[in-house]
Amino acid sequence: MVVMIRPWHAGGFLTILLSASTLAAPSAWGGSLERVLMPGEVIEDHAKYEDQCERCHARFDKAAQPKLCRACHKEVARDIARKQGLHGRMKGKRECRECHREHRGRAADLAPIDEGTFDHARTDFPLKGGHAKPAVKCESCHKPRVKYRKAPSDCYACHKKDDHHKGVFGRACKACHTEKEWKSSTFDHNRETKFRFKGRHARLACESCHKKAVAKTKPKSACIACHRKDDHHKGKFGRKCATCHTDREWTRVIFNHDRDTKYPLRGKHRSVKCESCHKKHLYKVKLKSTCYACHKKDDPHKGQEGRNCERCHNERAWKKVRFDHDLTRFPLFGTHQKARCGKCHRTKVFPDAPIECLACHTKKDVHKRKFGTQCGLCHDPRQWKLWDFDHDTRTPFKLDGAHGGLHCYVCHRRPMDRKVIINPLCVSCHQEEDVHDGVLGPQCGRCHMTSSFVTLKSGL
């Protein structure tokens, strides 16, 4: 049996006679025959498969060819299955060879693209904004001898040199930028983060806070994370800066000591700097609210007046005193009200001031303590020279008879401390006049009259 095949050849028709025995030859010979029948060389990338026709062709089955193409070009098959990319968006059932013509030589372009008519919107990367022609040329993204699908679609691949953040914000450029203009940003910090931009923060450059890669180290939202150098308290007031400061102005303070603490600031305390009282860490050492805690060094009384300074002092002025002396054990009456404090209180240790009259009036004691030291029994604070003492009613010894005209010093002869103690018996004064030499005892008043010692009571 002889079969004549007349394929088209560059030189005309070539007649090949095949006998029945030739057709029955092994498949290896058939492969060489297919090479003889091959219309031309394949492209450079397929050259290694040129002797393996079965990789791309199924004998006597043209419909199987697209399946063989997709078997090698799995990424294309995946796009078709997922209906993505250029191949996945093609309408209708199309054969690969309709666009990709093989056997046209090593240097042939298997995927010719007409840049003027190609619709980039059919790909996974539609050209919008600044990417649209003529702003960007095809070769800007599609490099020579690189498949079109291998062109990078992430912003950072092309715009790394334009990233003035130096990679701090990662590579997801589209989170902030759009295709319209690289310099503009759509990122809304208030909406997309937990740290709302208000006040002075709204005018800050991103790099002011984001100094390291965001993906690796997210900046802390605590004020102290950025404002540690601005904390002139040196950490004494803790890290909750927002308690006192606002984002409108760092130097502006909203903390209200009267409202936010249990210690309202009044008088001179309002003008005192925080550090005057808060000398240590606020949250480690809590201040005592007693006056003495801060004013111990100002206490001239050396603690003898106790620690309730507010009984006498107030916040308006430490040296101004609102003290009621009448509530003490020594009320101020008469001329004592006009006396200066220093007259009696020689030191600021007030309880040390004596309350005895003679302690201040020793020079005025014309009696030389013969009447004791209880001057108040006769004198009063209205006037030192004024005195009022009734011997008959205030002592057990009435001054009657000859006693009434006697000078006080006749009986009060010796200085005494505190109370006056004198023996009331007649013999204590009239012992020399006792003619009985004590035989009748010391009770002279049983016989004698006070009008005259020699006068006896009637009936004797």
CSV table of C-alpha atoms in Angstrom, one decimal:
chain,number,residue,atom,x,y,z
A,1,MET,CA,0.0,0.0,0.0
A,2,VAL,CA,1.4,3.4,-1.0
A,3,VAL,CA,0.1,6.7,0.4
A,4,MET,CA,1.1,10.1,-1.2
A,5,ILE,CA,1.3,13.1,1.1
A,6,ARG,CA,1.8,16.5,-0.5
A,7,PRO,CA,2.6,19.0,2.3
A,8,TRP,CA,3.4,22.6,1.5
A,9,HIS,CA,7.2,23.3,1.4
A,10,ALA,CA,9.1,26.3,0.7
A,11,GLY,CA,10.2,24.9,-2.6
A,12,GLY,CA,6.8,23.7,-3.7
A,13,PHE,CA,5.1,20.4,-3.3
A,14,LEU,CA,7.1,17.5,-1.9
A,15,THR,CA,5.8,14.1,-2.7
A,16,ILE,CA,6.5,11.4,-0.1
A,17,LEU,CA,5.6,7.8,-0.7
A,18,LEU,CA,4.8,5.8,2.3
A,19,SER,CA,4.5,2.1,2.0
A,20,ALA,CA,2.3,0.0,4.3
A,21,SER,CA,5.4,-1.3,5.9
A,22,THR,CA,6.5,2.3,6.7
A,23,LEU,CA,3.3,3.1,8.4
A,24,ALA,CA,3.7,0.0,10.4
A,25,ALA,CA,7.2,1.0,11.6
A,26,PRO,CA,7.9,1.7,15.3
A,27,SER,CA,6.8,5.0,16.9
A,28,ALA,CA,10.4,6.1,17.2
A,29,TRP,CA,10.6,6.4,13.5
A,30,GLY,CA,7.3,8.2,13.6
A,31,GLY,CA,8.9,10.9,15.8
A,32,SER,CA,11.5,11.6,13.2
A,33,LEU,CA,8.8,11.7,10.6
A,34,GLU,CA,7.0,14.3,12.6
A,35,ARG,CA,10.2,16.4,12.7
A,36,VAL,CA,10.4,16.1,9.0
A,37,LEU,CA,6.8,17.3,8.7
A,38,MET,CA,7.3,20.2,11.3
A,39,PRO,CA,6.5,23.5,9.6
A,40,GLY,CA,9.3,25.5,11.4
A,41,GLU,CA,11.4,25.9,14.5
A,42,VAL,CA,9.7,26.6,17.9
A,43,ILE,CA,10.5,29.6,20.0
A,44,GLU,CA,13.6,29.7,22.2
A,45,ASP,CA,11.8,28.8,25.4
A,46,HIS,CA,10.3,25.7,23.8
A,47,ALA,CA,13.5,24.6,22.0
A,48,LYS,CA,14.2,21.9,24.5
A,49,TYR,CA,10.9,20.2,23.7
A,50,GLU,CA,11.3,20.4,20.0
A,51,ASP,CA,11.9,16.7,19.7
A,52,GLN,CA,9.0,15.9,21.9
A,53,CYS,CA,6.0,16.8,19.7
A,54,GLU,CA,3.7,14.9,22.0
A,55,ARG,CA,4.2,17.5,24.7
A,56,CYS,CA,2.1,19.9,22.7
A,57,HIS,CA,0.3,17.7,20.0
A,58,ALA,CA,-2.0,14.7,20.3
A,59,ARG,CA,-2.0,12.7,17.1
A,60,PHE,CA,-5.2,13.0,15.2
A,61,ASP,CA,-6.8,15.0,18.0
A,62,LYS,CA,-6.6,18.8,17.6
A,63,ALA,CA,-9.1,19.4,20.4
A,64,ALA,CA,-6.6,18.0,23.0
A,65,GLN,CA,-4.0,20.6,22.2
A,66,PRO,CA,-5.3,23.4,24.6
A,67,LYS,CA,-5.3,20.9,27.5
A,68,LEU,CA,-1.7,20.1,26.8
A,69,CYS,CA,-0.9,23.8,26.8
A,70,ARG,CA,-2.6,24.3,30.2
A,71,ALA,CA,-0.8,21.2,31.5
A,72,CYS,CA,2.5,23.0,31.1
A,73,HIS,CA,1.3,26.6,31.7
A,74,LYS,CA,-0.4,25.9,35.0
A,75,GLU,CA,-0.7,29.5,35.9
A,76,VAL,CA,-2.8,30.1,32.8
A,77,ALA,CA,-5.0,27.2,33.6
A,78,ARG,CA,-5.5,28.5,37.1
A,79,ASP,CA,-6.5,31.9,35.8
A,80,ILE,CA,-9.0,30.3,33.5
A,81,ALA,CA,-10.4,28.2,36.3
A,82,ARG,CA,-10.7,31.2,38.6
A,83,LYS,CA,-11.8,33.6,35.8
A,84,GLN,CA,-9.1,36.0,36.7
A,85,GLY,CA,-6.3,37.6,34.7
A,86,LEU,CA,-6.3,38.1,31.0
A,87,HIS,CA,-7.0,34.5,30.1
A,88,GLY,CA,-9.7,34.1,32.7
A,89,ARG,CA,-11.6,37.1,31.4
A,90,MET,CA,-11.7,36.1,27.7
A,91,LYS,CA,-15.2,35.5,26.5
A,92,GLY,CA,-16.1,32.3,24.7
A,93,LYS,CA,-14.2,29.1,24.3
A,94,ARG,CA,-11.0,30.0,22.5
A,95,GLU,CA,-8.0,28.0,21.4
A,96,CYS,CA,-4.5,28.9,22.5
A,97,ARG,CA,-3.2,28.8,18.9
A,98,GLU,CA,-5.6,31.6,18.0
A,99,CYS,CA,-3.3,34.1,19.8
A,100,HIS,CA,-0.1,32.1,20.2
A,101,ARG,CA,1.4,30.9,16.9
A,102,GLU,CA,4.2,28.5,17.3
A,103,HIS,CA,6.8,27.1,14.7
A,104,ARG,CA,7.8,30.6,13.5
A,105,GLY,CA,11.4,30.5,14.6
A,106,ARG,CA,13.5,30.9,17.7
A,107,ALA,CA,13.1,34.6,17.9
A,108,ALA,CA,9.4,34.7,17.2
A,109,ASP,CA,7.1,36.5,19.6
A,110,LEU,CA,4.6,34.0,20.8
A,111,ALA,CA,2.5,36.6,22.6
A,112,PRO,CA,2.4,39.7,20.4
A,113,ILE,CA,0.7,42.6,22.1
A,114,ASP,CA,-0.6,45.7,20.3
A,115,GLU,CA,0.2,48.4,22.8
A,116,GLY,CA,-2.2,50.8,21.1
A,117,THR,CA,-5.3,48.6,21.3
A,118,PHE,CA,-4.5,46.3,24.3
A,119,ASP,CA,-7.1,46.7,27.0
A,120,HIS,CA,-5.2,46.5,30.3
A,121,ALA,CA,-8.5,46.6,32.2
A,122,ARG,CA,-8.9,42.9,31.3
A,123,THR,CA,-5.9,42.1,33.5
A,124,ASP,CA,-5.7,42.0,37.2
A,125,PHE,CA,-4.1,45.4,37.2
A,126,PRO,CA,-6.3,48.0,35.5
A,127,LEU,CA,-4.5,51.2,34.7
A,128,LYS,CA,-6.0,54.1,36.7
A,129,GLY,CA,-4.9,57.6,37.7
A,130,GLY,CA,-1.2,58.1,37.3
A,131,HIS,CA,-0.7,54.7,35.8
A,132,ALA,CA,-2.9,55.4,32.7
A,133,LYS,CA,-1.3,56.2,29.4
A,134,PRO,CA,0.5,58.3,28.4
A,135,ALA,CA,1.7,59.0,31.9
A,136,VAL,CA,3.3,55.5,32.2
A,137,LYS,CA,4.8,53.5,29.3
A,138,CYS,CA,4.5,49.8,29.1
A,139,GLU,CA,8.3,49.2,29.4
A,140,SER,CA,8.2,51.0,32.8
A,141,CYS,CA,6.7,47.8,34.3
A,142,HIS,CA,7.2,45.1,31.6
A,143,LYS,CA,10.9,44.4,31.3
A,144,PRO,CA,12.5,42.6,28.2
A,145,ARG,CA,12.4,38.8,28.1
A,146,VAL,CA,10.1,38.7,31.1
A,147,LYS,CA,6.5,37.4,30.8
A,148,TYR,CA,3.9,40.0,31.0
A,149,ARG,CA,2.2,38.2,33.9
A,150,LYS,CA,5.5,38.4,35.8
A,151,ALA,CA,5.3,42.2,36.0
A,152,PRO,CA,5.0,43.2,39.7
A,153,SER,CA,1.6,44.4,40.8
A,154,ASP,CA,2.6,45.6,44.2
A,155,CYS,CA,3.4,49.3,44.6
A,156,TYR,CA,6.7,48.8,46.4
A,157,ALA,CA,8.2,46.9,43.5
A,158,CYS,CA,8.1,50.0,41.3
A,159,HIS,CA,8.0,52.8,43.9
A,160,LYS,CA,10.6,51.7,46.4
A,161,LYS,CA,12.8,54.7,45.3
A,162,ASP,CA,9.8,57.0,46.0
A,163,ASP,CA,9.2,55.7,49.5
A,164,HIS,CA,10.5,58.6,51.6
A,165,HIS,CA,9.3,56.6,54.7
A,166,LYS,CA,12.3,54.3,54.1
A,167,GLY,CA,10.2,51.2,54.7
A,168,VAL,CA,9.0,52.3,58.1
A,169,PHE,CA,5.3,51.8,57.0
A,170,GLY,CA,5.9,48.6,55.2
A,171,ARG,CA,5.1,47.8,51.6
A,172,ALA,CA,1.3,48.2,51.6
A,173,CYS,CA,1.5,51.6,49.9
A,174,LYS,CA,-2.1,51.6,48.8
A,175,ALA,CA,-3.2,51.8,52.5
A,176,CYS,CA,-2.4,55.5,52.2
A,177,HIS,CA,-1.7,56.3,48.6
A,178,THR,CA,-3.8,56.1,45.4
A,179,GLU,CA,-3.0,56.0,41.7
A,180,LYS,CA,-4.1,59.6,41.2
A,181,GLU,CA,-1.0,61.1,42.9
A,182,TRP,CA,1.8,59.5,44.8
A,183,LYS,CA,2.3,62.5,47.1
A,184,SER,CA,-1.3,62.6,48.4
A,185,SER,CA,-2.5,60.3,51.2
A,186,THR,CA,-6.0,58.9,51.9
A,187,PHE,CA,-5.0,57.3,55.3
A,188,ASP,CA,-7.3,58.5,58.1
A,189,HIS,CA,-5.5,58.0,61.4
A,190,ASN,CA,-8.6,58.7,63.4
A,191,ARG,CA,-10.7,56.1,61.6
A,192,GLU,CA,-8.1,53.3,61.0
A,193,THR,CA,-6.2,53.4,64.3
A,194,LYS,CA,-6.9,53.5,68.0
A,195,PHE,CA,-5.0,56.8,68.3
A,196,ARG,CA,-7.0,59.8,67.3
A,197,PHE,CA,-5.2,62.8,65.9
A,198,LYS,CA,-6.3,66.0,67.6
A,199,GLY,CA,-4.7,69.3,68.4
A,200,ARG,CA,-1.0,69.5,67.7
A,201,HIS,CA,-0.8,65.9,66.7
A,202,ALA,CA,-2.8,66.6,63.5
A,203,ARG,CA,0.0,68.7,62.1
A,204,LEU,CA,2.8,66.3,62.9
A,205,ALA,CA,4.8,64.4,60.2
A,206,CYS,CA,4.3,60.6,60.3
A,207,GLU,CA,8.0,60.1,61.0
A,208,SER,CA,7.7,62.1,64.2
A,209,CYS,CA,6.2,59.0,65.9
A,210,HIS,CA,6.9,56.2,63.5
A,211,LYS,CA,10.7,56.0,63.6
A,212,LYS,CA,10.9,52.2,63.2
A,213,ALA,CA,9.2,49.8,60.9
A,214,VAL,CA,5.4,49.7,61.7
A,215,ALA,CA,5.2,45.9,61.0
A,216,LYS,CA,8.0,45.2,63.5
A,217,THR,CA,7.5,47.8,66.2
A,218,LYS,CA,4.2,49.6,66.6
A,219,PRO,CA,4.6,52.9,68.4
A,220,LYS,CA,2.9,53.0,71.8
A,221,SER,CA,0.0,55.3,72.2
A,222,ALA,CA,1.0,56.4,75.7
A,223,CYS,CA,2.1,60.1,75.8
A,224,ILE,CA,5.3,59.3,77.6
A,225,ALA,CA,6.5,57.2,74.7
A,226,CYS,CA,7.1,60.3,72.6
A,227,HIS,CA,7.2,63.0,75.3
A,228,ARG,CA,9.6,61.5,77.8
A,229,LYS,CA,12.1,64.3,76.9
A,230,ASP,CA,9.3,66.9,77.6
A,231,ASP,CA,8.5,65.5,81.0
A,232,HIS,CA,10.1,68.1,83.3
A,233,HIS,CA,8.6,66.2,86.2
A,234,LYS,CA,11.2,63.5,85.6
A,235,GLY,CA,8.6,60.8,86.0
A,236,LYS,CA,7.5,61.9,89.5
A,237,PHE,CA,3.9,62.3,88.4
A,238,GLY,CA,3.8,58.9,86.6
A,239,ARG,CA,3.0,58.3,82.9
A,240,LYS,CA,-0.6,59.4,82.6
A,241,CYS,CA,0.3,62.7,81.0
A,242,ALA,CA,-3.3,63.2,79.7
A,243,THR,CA,-4.4,63.7,83.3
A,244,CYS,CA,-2.9,67.2,83.2
A,245,HIS,CA,-1.9,68.0,79.6
A,246,THR,CA,-3.9,68.1,76.3
A,247,ASP,CA,-3.0,67.6,72.7
A,248,ARG,CA,-3.7,71.2,72.0
A,249,GLU,CA,-0.6,72.5,73.8
A,250,TRP,CA,1.8,70.5,75.9
A,251,THR,CA,2.6,73.5,78.3
A,252,ARG,CA,-1.1,74.0,79.0
A,253,VAL,CA,-2.4,72.2,82.1
A,254,ILE,CA,-6.0,71.2,82.7
A,255,PHE,CA,-5.4,69.5,86.0
A,256,ASN,CA,-7.5,71.0,88.8
A,257,HIS,CA,-6.1,70.3,92.2
A,258,ASP,CA,-9.2,71.4,93.9
A,259,ARG,CA,-11.5,69.1,91.9
A,260,ASP,CA,-9.2,66.2,91.2
A,261,THR,CA,-7.7,65.7,94.6
A,262,LYS,CA,-8.8,65.7,98.2
A,263,TYR,CA,-6.6,68.7,99.0
A,264,PRO,CA,-7.9,72.0,97.6
A,265,LEU,CA,-5.2,74.6,97.0
A,266,ARG,CA,-6.1,77.9,98.7
A,267,GLY,CA,-4.2,81.1,99.6
A,268,LYS,CA,-0.5,80.8,99.1
A,269,HIS,CA,-0.8,77.2,98.1
A,270,ARG,CA,-2.2,78.3,94.7
A,271,SER,CA,1.1,79.9,93.7
A,272,VAL,CA,3.3,77.1,94.9
A,273,LYS,CA,5.0,74.9,92.2
A,274,CYS,CA,4.0,71.3,92.1
A,275,GLU,CA,7.6,70.2,92.9
A,276,SER,CA,7.6,72.1,96.1
A,277,CYS,CA,5.4,69.4,97.6
A,278,HIS,CA,5.8,66.5,95.2
A,279,LYS,CA,9.5,65.9,95.6
A,280,LYS,CA,9.3,62.1,95.1
A,281,HIS,CA,7.4,59.8,92.8
A,282,LEU,CA,3.7,60.7,93.1
A,283,TYR,CA,2.5,57.1,92.8
A,284,LYS,CA,5.1,55.5,95.0
A,285,VAL,CA,5.1,58.0,97.8
A,286,LYS,CA,1.8,59.7,98.5
A,287,LEU,CA,1.9,63.0,100.3
A,288,LYS,CA,0.4,63.6,103.7
A,289,SER,CA,-2.1,66.5,103.7
A,290,THR,CA,-1.2,67.7,107.2
A,291,CYS,CA,0.5,71.1,107.5
A,292,TYR,CA,3.3,69.6,109.6
A,293,ALA,CA,4.3,67.3,106.7
A,294,CYS,CA,5.5,70.3,104.7
A,295,HIS,CA,6.0,73.0,107.4
A,296,LYS,CA,7.9,71.2,110.0
A,297,LYS,CA,11.0,73.3,109.3
A,298,ASP,CA,8.8,76.4,109.6
A,299,ASP,CA,7.6,75.5,113.1
A,300,PRO,CA,9.2,77.8,115.6
A,301,HIS,CA,7.4,76.1,118.4
A,302,LYS,CA,9.5,73.0,118.0
A,303,GLY,CA,6.5,70.7,118.0
A,304,GLN,CA,5.3,71.8,121.5
A,305,GLU,CA,2.1,73.3,120.1
A,306,GLY,CA,1.4,70.0,118.4
A,307,ARG,CA,0.9,69.4,114.7
A,308,ASN,CA,-2.5,71.0,114.1
A,309,CYS,CA,-1.0,74.2,112.7
A,310,GLU,CA,-4.4,75.2,111.2
A,311,ARG,CA,-5.6,76.1,114.7
A,312,CYS,CA,-3.6,79.3,114.5
A,313,HIS,CA,-2.3,79.5,110.9
A,314,ASN,CA,-4.0,79.6,107.5
A,315,GLU,CA,-3.1,79.4,103.9
A,316,ARG,CA,-3.1,83.1,103.2
A,317,ALA,CA,0.1,83.8,105.1
A,318,TRP,CA,2.0,81.5,107.5
A,319,LYS,CA,3.0,84.4,109.8
A,320,LYS,CA,-0.6,85.7,110.2
A,321,VAL,CA,-2.2,84.0,113.2
A,322,ARG,CA,-5.8,83.6,114.1
A,323,PHE,CA,-5.4,82.5,117.7
A,324,ASP,CA,-7.8,83.1,120.5
A,325,HIS,CA,-5.7,83.3,123.7
A,326,ASP,CA,-8.8,83.3,125.8
A,327,LEU,CA,-9.2,79.6,125.0
A,328,THR,CA,-6.0,78.8,126.7
A,329,ARG,CA,-5.3,78.4,130.5
A,330,PHE,CA,-4.3,82.1,130.6
A,331,PRO,CA,-7.1,84.3,129.2
A,332,LEU,CA,-6.1,87.8,128.3
A,333,PHE,CA,-7.9,90.5,130.3
A,334,GLY,CA,-7.3,94.1,131.0
A,335,THR,CA,-3.9,95.4,130.1
A,336,HIS,CA,-2.8,91.9,129.1
A,337,GLN,CA,-4.8,92.3,125.9
A,338,LYS,CA,-2.6,95.2,124.8
A,339,ALA,CA,0.7,93.5,125.7
A,340,ARG,CA,2.8,92.2,122.9
A,341,CYS,CA,3.2,88.5,122.6
A,342,GLY,CA,7.0,88.8,123.0
A,343,LYS,CA,6.6,90.4,126.5
A,344,CYS,CA,5.6,87.0,127.9
A,345,HIS,CA,6.6,84.6,125.2
A,346,ARG,CA,10.4,85.1,125.1
A,347,THR,CA,10.7,82.2,122.6
A,348,LYS,CA,8.4,80.7,120.0
A,349,VAL,CA,7.9,77.7,122.2
A,350,PHE,CA,4.7,79.2,123.6
A,351,PRO,CA,3.9,76.6,126.2
A,352,ASP,CA,7.1,77.5,128.0
A,353,ALA,CA,5.7,80.9,128.9
A,354,PRO,CA,4.9,80.9,132.6
A,355,ILE,CA,1.4,81.9,133.8
A,356,GLU,CA,2.5,83.1,137.3
A,357,CYS,CA,2.2,86.9,137.7
A,358,LEU,CA,5.6,87.2,139.4
A,359,ALA,CA,7.3,85.6,136.4
A,360,CYS,CA,6.7,88.9,134.5
A,361,HIS,CA,6.1,91.3,137.4
A,362,THR,CA,9.0,90.6,139.7
A,363,LYS,CA,10.2,94.2,139.5
A,364,LYS,CA,6.8,95.5,140.5
A,365,ASP,CA,6.5,93.3,143.6
A,366,VAL,CA,7.0,95.9,146.3
A,367,HIS,CA,6.2,93.2,148.9
A,368,LYS,CA,9.3,91.2,148.1
A,369,ARG,CA,7.2,88.0,148.1
A,370,LYS,CA,6.1,88.5,151.7
A,371,PHE,CA,2.5,88.0,150.4
A,372,GLY,CA,3.6,85.0,148.4
A,373,THR,CA,3.7,84.7,144.6
A,374,GLN,CA,-0.1,84.6,144.0
A,375,CYS,CA,-0.4,88.2,143.0
A,376,GLY,CA,-3.9,87.7,141.6
A,377,LEU,CA,-5.3,87.3,145.0
A,378,CYS,CA,-5.1,91.0,145.4
A,379,HIS,CA,-4.3,92.5,142.0
A,380,ASP,CA,-6.2,92.2,138.8
A,381,PRO,CA,-5.1,92.7,135.1
A,382,ARG,CA,-6.9,96.0,134.8
A,383,GLN,CA,-4.2,97.9,136.6
A,384,TRP,CA,-1.3,96.7,138.7
A,385,LYS,CA,-1.8,99.4,141.4
A,386,LEU,CA,-5.5,98.5,141.8
A,387,TRP,CA,-6.0,95.8,144.5
A,388,ASP,CA,-8.8,94.3,146.4
A,389,PHE,CA,-8.3,92.0,149.3
A,390,ASP,CA,-10.6,91.4,152.3
A,391,HIS,CA,-8.6,89.7,155.1
A,392,ASP,CA,-11.7,88.9,157.1
A,393,THR,CA,-13.6,87.0,154.4
A,394,ARG,CA,-10.7,85.5,152.5
A,395,THR,CA,-8.6,84.2,155.4
A,396,PRO,CA,-9.5,82.5,158.7
A,397,PHE,CA,-7.9,85.4,160.7
A,398,LYS,CA,-10.1,88.4,161.1
A,399,LEU,CA,-8.5,91.7,161.6
A,400,ASP,CA,-10.4,93.2,164.5
A,401,GLY,CA,-9.5,95.3,167.5
A,402,ALA,CA,-5.9,96.4,167.6
A,403,HIS,CA,-5.1,94.1,164.6
A,404,GLY,CA,-7.2,96.4,162.3
A,405,GLY,CA,-4.7,99.2,162.5
A,406,LEU,CA,-1.6,97.2,162.1
A,407,HIS,CA,0.6,97.3,159.0
A,408,CYS,CA,0.6,94.1,157.0
A,409,TYR,CA,4.3,93.6,157.4
A,410,VAL,CA,3.9,93.3,161.2
A,411,CYS,CA,2.7,89.8,160.6
A,412,HIS,CA,4.0,89.1,157.1
A,413,ARG,CA,7.6,89.3,157.7
A,414,ARG,CA,9.3,86.6,155.5
A,415,PRO,CA,9.2,85.9,151.7
A,416,MET,CA,7.1,83.0,150.7
A,417,ASP,CA,6.5,80.9,147.6
A,418,ARG,CA,3.0,80.6,146.3
A,419,LYS,CA,0.5,80.6,149.2
A,420,VAL,CA,1.0,82.6,152.4
A,421,ILE,CA,1.2,80.3,155.4
A,422,ILE,CA,1.2,82.0,158.8
A,423,ASN,CA,0.5,80.4,162.2
A,424,PRO,CA,-2.8,81.9,163.3
A,425,LEU,CA,-2.1,81.3,167.0
A,426,CYS,CA,-1.6,84.5,169.1
A,427,VAL,CA,1.5,83.1,170.6
A,428,SER,CA,3.2,83.1,167.2
A,429,CYS,CA,3.3,86.9,167.4
A,430,HIS,CA,2.8,87.6,171.2
A,431,GLN,CA,5.2,85.0,172.7
A,432,GLU,CA,7.3,87.7,174.2
A,433,GLU,CA,4.3,89.2,175.9
A,434,ASP,CA,3.2,85.9,177.4
A,435,VAL,CA,3.7,86.5,181.1
A,436,HIS,CA,2.5,82.9,181.7
A,437,ASP,CA,5.5,81.5,179.9
A,438,GLY,CA,3.3,79.1,178.1
A,439,VAL,CA,1.9,77.5,181.1
A,440,LEU,CA,-1.7,78.4,180.0
A,441,GLY,CA,-1.1,77.1,176.5
A,442,PRO,CA,-1.0,78.9,173.1
A,443,GLN,CA,-4.7,79.8,172.9
A,444,CYS,CA,-4.4,83.4,174.2
A,445,GLY,CA,-7.7,84.3,172.7
A,446,ARG,CA,-9.6,82.4,175.4
A,447,CYS,CA,-8.8,85.1,177.9
A,448,HIS,CA,-7.4,88.1,176.0
A,449,MET,CA,-9.2,90.6,173.8
A,450,THR,CA,-7.9,91.7,170.4
A,451,SER,CA,-8.5,95.3,171.3
A,452,SER,CA,-5.7,95.2,173.8
A,453,PHE,CA,-3.5,92.3,174.9
A,454,VAL,CA,-3.7,93.3,178.6
A,455,THR,CA,-7.5,93.5,178.5
A,456,LEU,CA,-9.2,90.3,179.6
A,457,LYS,CA,-12.6,89.0,178.6
A,458,SER,CA,-15.3,89.8,181.1
A,459,GLY,CA,-16.0,87.1,183.7
A,460,LEU,CA,-12.4,86.2,184.2
